[in-house]
Short mmCIF file of C-alpha atoms in Angstrom, two decimals:
data_model
loop_
_atom_site.label_atom_id
_atom_site.label_comp_id
_atom_site.label_asym_id
_atom_site.label_seq_id
_atom_site.Cartn_x
_atom_site.Cartn_y
_atom_site.Cartn_z
CA ASN P 11 78.64 69.89 123.93
CA ALA P 12 79.08 66.30 125.08
CA LEU P 13 78.05 67.05 128.82
CA GLY P 14 75.68 69.89 128.08
CA GLU P 15 72.26 70.21 128.75
CA GLY P 16 70.20 67.61 126.77
CA ALA P 17 72.97 65.08 126.42
CA GLU P 18 72.05 61.38 126.78
CA PHE P 19 73.95 58.88 128.68
CA THR P 20 73.17 54.83 128.55
CA CYS P 21 76.14 53.61 130.02
CA GLY P 22 75.14 53.51 133.60
CA GLU P 23 75.88 55.86 136.53
CA ALA P 24 79.03 54.46 137.90
CA ALA P 25 80.70 54.18 134.42
CA LEU P 26 79.48 57.80 133.61
CA LYS P 27 80.83 59.10 136.87
CA GLY P 28 84.37 57.63 135.89
CA MET P 29 84.33 59.14 132.31
CA ILE P 30 83.41 62.67 133.83
CA GLU P 31 86.03 62.54 136.37
CA LYS P 32 88.49 61.86 133.67
CA ILE P 33 87.38 64.66 131.58
CA VAL P 34 87.27 67.18 134.36
CA ALA P 35 90.48 66.04 136.17
CA PRO P 36 92.84 68.50 134.51
CA PHE P 37 90.99 71.09 136.14
CA GLY P 38 91.53 69.86 139.57
CA ILE P 39 88.11 68.15 140.13
CA LYS P 40 89.60 64.80 141.09
CA HIS P 41 86.17 63.13 142.34
CA LEU P 42 82.46 63.86 142.15
CA VAL P 43 80.25 63.72 145.07
CA THR P 44 76.42 63.36 145.28
CA PRO P 45 75.26 65.76 147.84
CA ASN P 46 71.99 64.88 149.80
CA GLY P 47 68.58 65.21 148.11
CA ALA P 48 69.22 62.54 145.49
CA ARG P 49 65.82 60.49 144.66
CA ARG P 50 66.56 56.73 144.72
CA ASN P 51 65.43 54.45 141.81
CA THR P 52 62.58 52.27 142.79
CA GLU P 53 62.29 50.72 139.59
CA ASP P 54 63.74 47.07 139.88
CA SER P 55 64.62 46.67 136.07
CA THR P 56 66.98 49.63 135.98
CA LYS P 57 67.89 49.88 139.76
CA GLU P 58 71.31 48.36 139.39
CA LEU P 59 72.62 50.20 136.41
CA PHE P 60 71.11 53.62 137.61
CA PRO P 61 70.68 53.73 141.40
CA HIS P 62 69.41 57.20 141.38
CA ARG P 63 66.24 58.61 139.84
CA ARG P 64 67.18 62.27 140.06
CA PHE P 65 70.55 63.64 141.38
CA HIS P 66 73.31 65.82 140.75
CA TRP P 67 77.09 65.82 141.08
CA THR P 68 79.46 68.50 142.56
CA CYS P 69 83.00 68.65 142.86
CA GLY P 70 84.31 66.70 145.67
CA SER P 71 87.87 68.31 145.78
CA CYS P 72 86.66 71.58 146.94
CA ASN P 73 85.71 72.35 150.50
CA THR P 74 82.05 73.00 151.16
CA LYS P 75 82.63 76.63 151.59
CA LYS P 76 83.96 76.95 147.93
CA ARG P 77 81.01 74.76 146.74
CA LYS P 78 78.36 76.95 148.33
CA MET P 79 79.72 80.17 146.94
CA ASP P 80 77.55 82.08 144.47
CA ASP P 81 78.55 81.21 140.98
CA THR P 82 79.18 84.77 140.20
CA GLU P 83 81.72 85.23 142.70
CA VAL P 84 85.31 84.89 141.44
CA GLY P 85 87.07 81.68 143.23
CA CYS P 86 83.82 79.82 143.58
CA CYS P 87 83.95 76.08 142.77
CA GLY P 88 80.62 76.03 140.69
CA PHE P 89 80.97 72.86 139.15
CA LYS P 90 77.54 71.05 138.99
CA ILE P 91 75.94 68.53 136.74
CA ARG P 92 72.44 67.42 137.18
CA PHE P 93 70.75 64.27 135.86
CA LEU P 94 67.27 62.82 135.65
CA LEU P 95 66.54 59.09 134.67
CA GLN P 96 64.54 58.46 131.83
CA ASP P 97 63.24 54.92 131.71
CA LYS P 98 59.97 55.15 130.29
CA LYS P 99 59.50 52.42 127.42
CA ASP P 100 56.68 54.47 125.47
CA ASN P 101 59.56 56.31 123.54
CA GLY P 102 61.10 52.93 122.37
CA LYS P 103 64.57 53.62 123.91
CA GLU P 104 66.52 51.97 126.50
CA PRO P 105 66.69 53.65 129.79
CA TYR P 106 69.23 56.58 129.82
CA LEU P 107 70.32 59.50 132.02
CA LEU P 108 69.39 63.11 130.72
CA VAL P 109 71.57 65.94 131.70
CA LYS P 110 69.22 68.58 132.89
CA GLU P 111 71.86 71.14 134.09
CA PHE P 112 75.53 71.72 133.32
CA LYS P 113 77.38 74.52 135.28
CA PHE P 114 80.97 75.33 135.08
CA PRO P 115 81.13 79.03 135.57
CA PRO P 116 84.15 80.97 133.97
CA THR P 117 84.52 82.52 137.68
CA SER P 118 85.38 78.89 138.96
CA HIS P 119 88.80 78.85 140.70
CA HIS P 120 89.25 75.66 138.66
CA LEU P 121 89.49 77.89 135.39
CA LEU P 122 91.19 80.69 136.74
CA VAL P 123 94.94 81.18 135.70
CA SER P 124 97.46 83.06 137.62
CA THR P 125 98.38 86.33 136.01
CA GLN P 126 102.03 85.26 135.85
CA VAL P 127 101.20 82.21 133.79
CA ARG P 128 98.74 84.17 131.64
CA GLN P 129 101.38 86.80 130.89
CA ALA P 130 104.01 84.06 130.04
CA ALA P 131 101.42 82.15 127.82
CA GLU P 132 100.31 85.49 126.00
CA SER P 133 103.65 86.88 125.45
CA ASN P 134 105.49 83.69 123.96
CA VAL P 135 108.64 85.67 123.98
CA ILE P 136 111.87 83.80 123.23
CA THR P 137 114.54 84.74 125.66
CA HIS P 138 117.33 82.17 125.30
CA GLU P 139 119.48 81.67 121.86
CA LYS P 140 119.15 77.94 122.54
CA GLN P 141 115.37 78.24 121.61
CA LEU P 142 116.34 79.53 118.22
CA SER P 143 117.11 77.54 115.18
CA PRO P 144 120.63 77.90 113.57
CA THR P 145 119.20 79.68 110.34
CA LYS P 146 117.38 82.19 112.74
CA VAL P 147 120.63 82.90 114.45
CA LYS P 148 122.53 83.27 110.91
CA LEU P 149 119.50 85.56 109.89
CA LEU P 150 120.17 87.83 112.98
CA HIS P 151 123.87 87.72 112.44
CA SER P 152 123.28 89.05 108.87
CA PHE P 153 120.81 91.80 110.14
CA GLY P 154 123.56 93.00 112.63
CA LYS P 155 126.58 92.94 109.80
CA ASN P 156 124.11 95.05 107.66
CA ARG P 157 123.26 97.40 110.44
CA VAL P 158 119.57 96.82 110.35
CA ARG P 159 117.65 98.46 113.02
CA ALA P 160 116.62 96.00 115.71
CA GLU P 161 112.79 97.30 115.55
CA LEU P 162 112.73 96.11 111.92
CA ALA P 163 114.64 93.03 112.71
CA LYS P 164 112.10 92.25 115.41
CA ASN P 165 109.00 92.98 112.86
CA VAL P 166 110.49 90.96 110.20
CA LEU P 167 110.94 87.84 112.56
CA ILE P 168 107.40 88.45 113.86
CA ASP P 169 105.77 88.92 110.48
CA GLN P 170 107.82 86.24 108.49
CA HIS P 171 108.32 83.61 110.92
CA GLY P 172 106.04 84.05 113.61
CA ILE P 173 108.53 84.52 116.56
CA ASN P 174 108.84 87.12 119.12
CA LEU P 175 112.37 87.70 120.60
CA SER P 176 113.15 89.55 123.65
CA ARG P 177 114.89 92.65 123.27
CA ASN P 178 118.17 91.60 125.17
CA LEU P 179 118.42 88.50 122.87
CA LEU P 180 117.90 90.45 119.82
CA ASN P 181 120.53 92.95 120.50
CA GLY P 182 123.05 90.35 121.56
CA VAL P 183 122.62 88.18 118.65
CA MET P 184 122.75 91.10 116.14
CA GLN P 185 125.82 92.45 118.05
CA ARG P 186 127.82 89.51 117.55
CA GLY P 187 126.94 89.41 113.98
CA ARG P 188 128.46 93.12 113.78
CA ASN P 189 131.66 92.10 115.50
CA GLU P 190 132.38 89.03 113.11
#
């Protein structure tokens, strides 16, 4: 996990914030905020690149009420990423930010999808003839001419071609094939 616990970042706090905002933007998190309690970096050699020694970012797009909700409650914000600056020279590495905690719970309203969108995505049912290729239409016409049962035709299309047609479309196209 690129943002998970134990991840290390040497790029500096401002650059890292921009990168993380781009990653989480599709979820509705447009900007990150640093709440009270961040520890300032007093080390002169690293202060410019890493202004904070210990800090965390939360979602700045949500109101305070959603941010303070318990992570187990559905509809909470829940996004939090906590860092600790590692600037000791004894390990031979350059200073870096270490991710100590990363939380983005599945109950977050940023990850929830409405039931209508979920049903449409799961079903993937083709409802219009324009969505079918000409060969699929010809196949359905031949099923209709040969009086193949609609259930069998539907199962063949799912098994052989991986497409799921609505009942109305299936019956309509097969009926036209019967009438030809």
